Tab-separated table of C-alpha atoms in Angstrom:
chain	number	residue	atom	x	y	z
N	144	MET	CA	104.568	76.646	123.394
N	145	SER	CA	107.538	75.831	121.144
N	146	GLN	CA	110.573	78.134	121.325
N	147	ASN	CA	112.532	76.498	118.522
N	148	SER	CA	112.433	79.484	116.164
N	149	LEU	CA	115.042	82.166	116.805
N	150	VAL	CA	113.629	85.691	116.736
N	151	SER	CA	115.868	88.673	116.018
N	152	VAL	CA	114.659	91.844	117.724
N	153	LEU	CA	116.055	94.907	115.975
N	154	ILE	CA	116.285	98.109	118.058
N	155	PRO	CA	117.997	101.197	116.573
N	156	CYS	CA	119.019	103.656	119.303
N	157	TYR	CA	120.017	107.295	119.119
N	158	ASN	CA	120.221	109.676	122.092
N	159	CYS	CA	117.463	107.880	123.971
N	160	GLU	CA	118.990	107.556	127.443
N	161	GLU	CA	115.724	108.499	129.112
N	162	TYR	CA	113.730	105.554	127.743
N	163	VAL	CA	116.057	102.923	126.279
N	164	GLU	CA	116.533	100.768	129.395
N	165	GLU	CA	112.768	100.376	129.858
N	166	ALA	CA	112.373	99.539	126.161
N	167	VAL	CA	115.076	96.870	126.114
N	168	MET	CA	113.925	95.414	129.443
N	169	SER	CA	110.449	94.929	127.947
N	170	ILE	CA	112.085	92.603	125.398
N	171	ILE	CA	114.310	90.867	127.943
N	172	LYS	CA	111.198	90.021	129.982
N	173	GLN	CA	109.257	88.481	127.096
N	174	THR	CA	107.596	85.116	127.701
N	175	TYR	CA	109.281	83.965	124.486
N	176	SER	CA	112.977	83.633	125.287
N	177	ASN	CA	114.712	82.319	122.139
N	178	LEU	CA	115.825	85.787	121.100
N	179	GLU	CA	118.797	87.691	119.829
N	180	ILE	CA	118.394	91.366	120.692
N	181	LEU	CA	120.320	93.646	118.353
N	182	VAL	CA	120.743	97.109	119.871
N	183	ILE	CA	122.464	99.483	117.459
N	184	ASP	CA	123.839	102.696	118.924
N	185	ASP	CA	123.776	105.129	116.014
N	186	GLY	CA	126.520	107.432	117.256
N	187	SER	CA	124.676	108.653	120.349
N	188	THR	CA	126.193	111.617	122.194
N	189	ASP	CA	124.384	111.016	125.489
N	190	ASN	CA	124.530	108.037	127.885
N	191	THR	CA	122.661	105.648	125.537
N	192	GLY	CA	125.778	103.626	124.679
N	193	ASN	CA	126.751	103.027	128.296
N	194	ILE	CA	123.239	101.878	129.165
N	195	LEU	CA	123.216	99.440	126.254
N	196	LYS	CA	126.646	98.041	127.164
N	197	MET	CA	125.505	97.546	130.762
N	198	LEU	CA	122.411	95.664	129.594
N	199	ALA	CA	124.516	93.523	127.225
N	200	LYS	CA	126.709	92.430	130.141
N	201	GLU	CA	123.621	91.347	132.071
N	202	ASP	CA	121.942	89.369	129.248
N	203	PRO	CA	123.997	87.378	126.688
N	204	ARG	CA	121.130	87.570	124.170
N	205	ILE	CA	121.851	91.280	123.708
N	206	ILE	CA	124.212	92.090	120.850
N	207	TYR	CA	125.608	95.617	121.196
N	208	ILE	CA	126.591	97.288	117.926
N	209	LYS	CA	127.967	100.814	117.661
N	210	ASN	CA	127.990	102.977	114.548
N	211	GLU	CA	131.148	105.053	114.689
N	212	GLU	CA	129.225	107.876	113.060
N	213	ASN	CA	125.546	108.777	112.928
N	214	LEU	CA	124.266	106.802	109.910
N	215	LYS	CA	120.640	107.904	110.447
N	216	LEU	CA	117.674	105.591	110.784
N	217	ILE	CA	117.341	103.978	107.342
N	218	ALA	CA	121.000	102.969	107.043
N	219	THR	CA	120.979	101.716	110.630
N	220	LEU	CA	117.863	99.617	110.044
N	221	ASN	CA	119.330	98.079	106.886
N	222	LYS	CA	122.582	97.330	108.687
N	223	GLY	CA	120.529	95.571	111.328
N	224	LEU	CA	118.529	93.565	108.790
N	225	ASN	CA	121.776	92.192	107.371
N	226	LEU	CA	122.949	91.151	110.832
N	227	CYS	CA	119.732	89.432	111.939
N	228	LYS	CA	120.029	85.639	112.100
N	229	GLY	CA	116.520	84.703	113.238
N	230	LYS	CA	113.716	83.051	111.336
N	231	TYR	CA	111.674	86.115	112.240
N	232	ILE	CA	112.653	89.763	112.661
N	233	ALA	CA	110.746	91.817	115.211
N	234	ARG	CA	111.035	95.601	115.130
N	235	MET	CA	111.161	97.665	118.263
N	236	ASP	CA	111.904	101.331	118.961
N	237	ALA	CA	114.091	102.538	121.793
N	238	ASP	CA	111.336	104.517	123.493
N	239	ASP	CA	108.435	102.055	123.274
N	240	ILE	CA	107.362	99.167	125.507
N	241	SER	CA	106.458	95.673	124.309
N	242	LEU	CA	103.953	93.786	126.450
N	243	PRO	CA	105.341	90.507	127.875
N	244	THR	CA	103.481	88.153	125.509
N	245	ARG	CA	104.035	90.165	122.320
N	246	ILE	CA	106.795	88.032	120.760
N	247	GLU	CA	105.171	84.755	121.811
N	248	LYS	CA	101.844	85.668	120.240
N	249	GLN	CA	103.396	86.911	117.005
N	250	VAL	CA	105.559	83.809	116.604
N	251	ASN	CA	102.591	81.536	117.273
N	252	PHE	CA	100.550	83.468	114.722
N	253	LEU	CA	103.196	83.223	111.990
N	254	GLU	CA	103.832	79.556	112.712
N	255	ALA	CA	100.104	78.884	112.329
N	256	HIS	CA	99.748	81.045	109.181
N	257	PRO	CA	102.622	80.322	106.773
N	258	GLU	CA	100.935	82.416	104.072
N	259	ILE	CA	101.435	85.550	106.198
N	260	GLY	CA	104.817	87.271	105.868
N	261	ILE	CA	104.359	90.207	108.231
N	262	VAL	CA	102.182	90.689	111.291
N	263	GLY	CA	101.681	93.787	113.416
N	264	THR	CA	99.488	94.463	116.429
N	265	TYR	CA	97.166	97.054	117.871
N	266	ILE	CA	99.052	99.641	119.935
N	267	GLN	CA	98.378	101.821	122.966
N	268	ILE	CA	99.597	105.361	122.307
N	269	PHE	CA	100.886	107.206	125.358
N	270	GLY	CA	102.932	110.297	126.157
N	271	VAL	CA	101.761	113.707	124.942
N	272	ARG	CA	98.453	112.088	123.958
N	273	GLU	CA	96.713	108.789	124.593
N	274	SER	CA	94.581	106.527	122.417
N	275	ILE	CA	94.413	102.991	121.032
N	276	TRP	CA	95.297	102.488	117.380
N	277	LYS	CA	93.326	99.597	115.930
N	278	MET	CA	94.481	98.646	112.450
N	279	ASP	CA	92.787	96.481	109.851
N	280	THR	CA	93.465	92.810	110.512
N	281	LYS	CA	92.550	91.052	107.245
N	282	ASP	CA	94.849	91.011	104.235
N	283	LYS	CA	92.464	92.595	101.713
N	284	TYR	CA	91.582	95.497	104.002
N	285	ILE	CA	95.214	96.075	104.964
N	286	ARG	CA	96.105	96.275	101.280
N	287	ALA	CA	93.314	98.746	100.654
N	288	HIS	CA	94.436	100.882	103.581
N	289	LEU	CA	97.915	101.076	102.060
N	290	PHE	CA	96.336	103.348	99.437
N	291	CYS	CA	95.975	105.902	102.245
N	292	ASN	CA	98.783	105.293	104.681
N	293	SER	CA	100.768	102.719	106.602
N	294	SER	CA	98.729	99.718	107.724
N	295	PHE	CA	101.136	98.815	110.512
N	296	ALA	CA	102.615	100.426	113.598
N	297	HIS	CA	106.275	100.091	112.655
N	298	PRO	CA	107.701	99.047	116.063
N	299	SER	CA	104.984	96.414	116.465
N	300	VAL	CA	105.755	94.342	113.363
N	301	MET	CA	107.323	90.914	113.026
N	302	MET	CA	108.490	89.791	109.579
N	303	ARG	CA	109.588	86.509	108.062
N	304	THR	CA	113.279	86.925	107.341
N	305	SER	CA	112.903	84.761	104.228
N	306	ILE	CA	110.491	87.248	102.631
N	307	LEU	CA	113.110	89.979	102.919
N	308	ARG	CA	116.084	87.820	101.898
N	309	ASP	CA	114.420	86.037	98.980
N	310	ASN	CA	113.148	89.271	97.435
N	311	HIS	CA	116.070	91.551	98.352
N	312	LEU	CA	113.838	93.869	100.349
N	313	TYR	CA	115.237	96.677	102.478
N	314	TYR	CA	114.178	100.055	103.768
N	315	ASN	CA	114.490	102.384	100.771
N	316	THR	CA	116.683	105.457	101.203
N	317	ASP	CA	114.673	107.280	98.512
N	318	TYR	CA	111.704	107.513	100.901
N	319	PRO	CA	112.993	109.328	104.007
N	320	HIS	CA	110.685	109.653	107.017
N	321	ALA	CA	108.212	107.180	105.458
N	322	GLU	CA	110.593	104.280	104.802
N	323	ASP	CA	108.425	101.831	106.731
N	324	TYR	CA	105.336	102.677	104.653
N	325	LYS	CA	107.315	102.018	101.475
N	326	LEU	CA	108.596	98.693	102.823
N	327	TRP	CA	105.054	97.500	103.589
N	328	CYS	CA	103.995	98.340	100.027
N	329	ASP	CA	106.989	96.382	98.702
N	330	ILE	CA	106.394	93.375	100.974
N	331	ALA	CA	102.736	93.291	99.897
N	332	GLN	CA	103.872	92.174	96.428
N	333	TYR	CA	105.159	88.878	97.806
N	334	THR	CA	103.062	87.807	100.781
N	335	LYS	CA	99.854	88.248	102.721
N	336	LEU	CA	99.598	90.724	105.586
N	337	ALA	CA	97.953	90.679	109.016
N	338	ASN	CA	97.563	92.482	112.323
N	339	ILE	CA	96.766	90.763	115.609
N	340	PRO	CA	93.664	92.487	117.077
N	341	GLU	CA	95.206	93.010	120.491
N	342	VAL	CA	97.310	95.761	122.068
N	343	LEU	CA	100.780	94.255	122.406
N	344	LEU	CA	102.893	97.424	122.341
N	345	PHE	CA	102.844	100.789	124.097
N	346	TYR	CA	103.842	103.440	121.545
N	347	ARG	CA	105.323	106.609	123.007
N	348	ILE	CA	104.520	109.979	121.417
N	349	ASN	CA	106.990	112.778	122.127
N	350	GLU	CA	107.926	116.098	120.564
N	351	ASN	CA	111.193	114.818	119.063
N	352	GLN	CA	109.670	112.144	116.834
N	353	VAL	CA	110.191	112.136	113.080
N	354	SER	CA	106.520	112.845	112.414
N	355	ASN	CA	106.848	116.069	114.410
N	356	LYS	CA	110.326	117.210	113.330
N	357	TYR	CA	109.957	116.414	109.633
N	358	ASN	CA	106.212	116.685	109.170
N	359	LYS	CA	106.273	118.408	105.768
N	360	GLU	CA	108.879	116.049	104.269
N	361	GLN	CA	107.067	113.018	105.660
N	362	LYS	CA	103.757	114.087	104.108
N	363	GLU	CA	105.385	114.689	100.715
N	364	THR	CA	107.132	111.308	100.780
N	365	ALA	CA	103.963	109.511	101.876
N	366	GLN	CA	102.003	111.122	99.036
N	367	ARG	CA	104.586	109.876	96.538
N	368	ILE	CA	104.323	106.350	97.953
N	369	ARG	CA	100.505	106.467	97.770
N	370	GLU	CA	100.456	107.477	94.134
N	371	GLU	CA	103.037	104.836	93.170
N	372	TYR	CA	101.193	102.089	95.053
N	373	ILE	CA	97.797	103.077	93.644
N	374	ASN	CA	99.076	103.322	90.079
N	375	ASP	CA	100.729	99.912	90.313
N	376	PHE	CA	97.385	98.528	91.503
N	377	LEU	CA	95.469	100.211	88.654
N	378	ALA	CA	97.988	98.977	86.080
N	379	GLU	CA	97.655	95.395	87.358
N	380	ARG	CA	93.890	95.676	86.802
N	381	ASN	CA	94.331	97.278	83.378
N	382	VAL	CA	92.503	100.409	84.538
N	383	PRO	CA	93.307	103.145	81.957
N	384	ILE	CA	93.512	105.918	84.566
N	385	ARG	CA	96.630	107.352	86.161
N	386	PHE	CA	95.984	108.464	89.721
N	387	ILE	CA	97.406	111.856	90.709
N	388	ALA	CA	96.354	114.544	93.153
N	389	GLN	CA	95.211	116.706	90.240
N	390	ASN	CA	92.668	114.206	88.928
N	391	THR	CA	89.312	115.769	88.094
N	392	ILE	CA	85.987	114.662	89.528
N	393	ASN	CA	85.230	112.985	86.201
N	394	ASP	CA	88.495	111.017	86.370
N	395	ILE	CA	87.643	109.710	89.821
N	396	GLN	CA	84.061	108.972	88.795
N	397	LYS	CA	85.347	106.699	86.011
N	398	LEU	CA	86.969	104.404	88.564
N	399	LYS	CA	83.502	103.112	89.402
N	400	HIS	CA	83.372	101.405	86.013
N	401	TYR	CA	86.533	99.420	86.716
N	402	ILE	CA	86.553	98.798	90.474
N	403	LYS	CA	83.551	97.097	92.034
N	404	GLU	CA	84.833	96.616	95.586
N	405	ARG	CA	83.399	99.423	97.647
N	406	TYR	CA	86.127	99.267	100.315
N	407	ILE	CA	88.738	99.926	97.600
N	408	LEU	CA	86.772	102.762	96.034
N	409	ASP	CA	86.362	104.356	99.441
N	410	LYS	CA	90.106	104.360	100.063
N	411	LEU	CA	90.918	105.739	96.619
N	412	LEU	CA	88.393	108.500	97.096
N	413	LEU	CA	89.829	109.437	100.473
N	414	VAL	CA	93.342	109.704	99.046
N	415	TRP	CA	92.158	111.886	96.181
N	416	TYR	CA	90.063	114.085	98.431
N	417	ASP	CA	92.817	114.521	101.018
N	418	SER	CA	95.275	115.382	98.249
N	419	LEU	CA	93.334	118.497	97.303
N	420	GLU	CA	93.876	121.630	99.353
N	421	ASN	CA	90.415	122.761	98.313
N	422	GLY	CA	88.777	119.368	98.799
N	423	LYS	CA	85.926	120.640	100.920
N	424	GLU	CA	85.143	123.361	98.410
N	425	ILE	CA	85.156	120.798	95.588
N	426	PHE	CA	82.649	118.653	97.475
N	427	LYS	CA	80.465	121.637	98.319
N	428	ARG	CA	80.260	122.592	94.645
N	429	LEU	CA	79.661	118.999	93.652
N	430	ILE	CA	76.539	118.586	95.756
N	431	THR	CA	75.100	122.099	95.382
N	432	SER	CA	75.910	123.305	91.880
N	433	THR	CA	74.288	122.483	88.572
N	434	ASP	CA	77.033	123.957	86.426
N	435	ILE	CA	79.608	121.213	86.999
N	436	LEU	CA	77.749	118.069	86.033
N	437	ASN	CA	74.309	117.337	84.754
N	438	LEU	CA	71.710	116.457	87.380
N	439	GLY	CA	71.800	112.681	86.857
N	440	ILE	CA	75.559	112.418	87.214
N	441	LYS	CA	75.513	114.902	90.064
N	442	ASN	CA	73.054	112.806	92.078
N	443	THR	CA	75.098	109.666	91.456
N	444	SER	CA	78.223	111.495	92.552
N	445	ARG	CA	76.521	112.765	95.689
N	446	ILE	CA	75.785	109.197	96.765
N	447	PHE	CA	79.264	108.062	95.766
N	448	PHE	CA	81.079	110.783	97.697
N	449	ARG	CA	78.980	111.745	100.665
N	450	LYS	CA	79.398	108.841	103.100
N	451	VAL	CA	83.131	108.690	102.543
N	452	ILE	CA	83.857	112.399	102.822
N	453	LYS	CA	81.681	112.754	105.916
N	454	LYS	CA	84.281	110.624	107.689
N	455	ARG	CA	86.860	113.404	107.361
């Protein structure tokens, strides 16, 4: 295994004294050792800073950075991106645990696949609930999944620094609480995407996470990202339909004339269906009524919609 390529591991930290030592130690103990570990204390008011300074004294690869005031996550991440010196940037959260071979396997993957600019991994969720999150692994399916939601577990990703630098890509402050999802959509314009089909990170779920504290704002931001990403895709294909949550059944049905890939149609349908508060009622009327569409179109629509919506 070659360790010539420097990897920058970026770990924003805020009031995480309970978990941060375990998280950083999981990076220190990686089988891949050519690392710089940037730990950014975003104005913590607990013992986080002292723990990070202690760890920095014990391992010279750790670079301790302190924000004099709480800049919040997006600004802290962007500050970190500017400071990273490695060929690759690996993300890591201060309450998660990377398995020992994570960095090694991601570096080897990117070295072997120069067309790939970002690679994530499967994750083991633990904490208030437990499960394994298995993402799509192939580029075309990852892109299709971006119509619905993030295709990566944020703290599991490793990115080519050159993709970010060459295209001036950062986390966008206009998309709070879903900034990672927006970044993946932006990166997808310039490179291929992948996930390694192996659990290489333990992802902690707790009650203080963004998805719990800012659930409503996160959903609204994610919906805006979906519609922008989908409409960019439709425009590139010269599809004369603008995708919004208020599209009618007939609007969605027309997509079949322009998009032949079933896996793409399925994702678009799921986004549209999930966007409607009365989605289940719409589907019920679609497959039972005769006053919405004529029988021929209704039967076609039944086939088109049923398998996808049954997944909900």
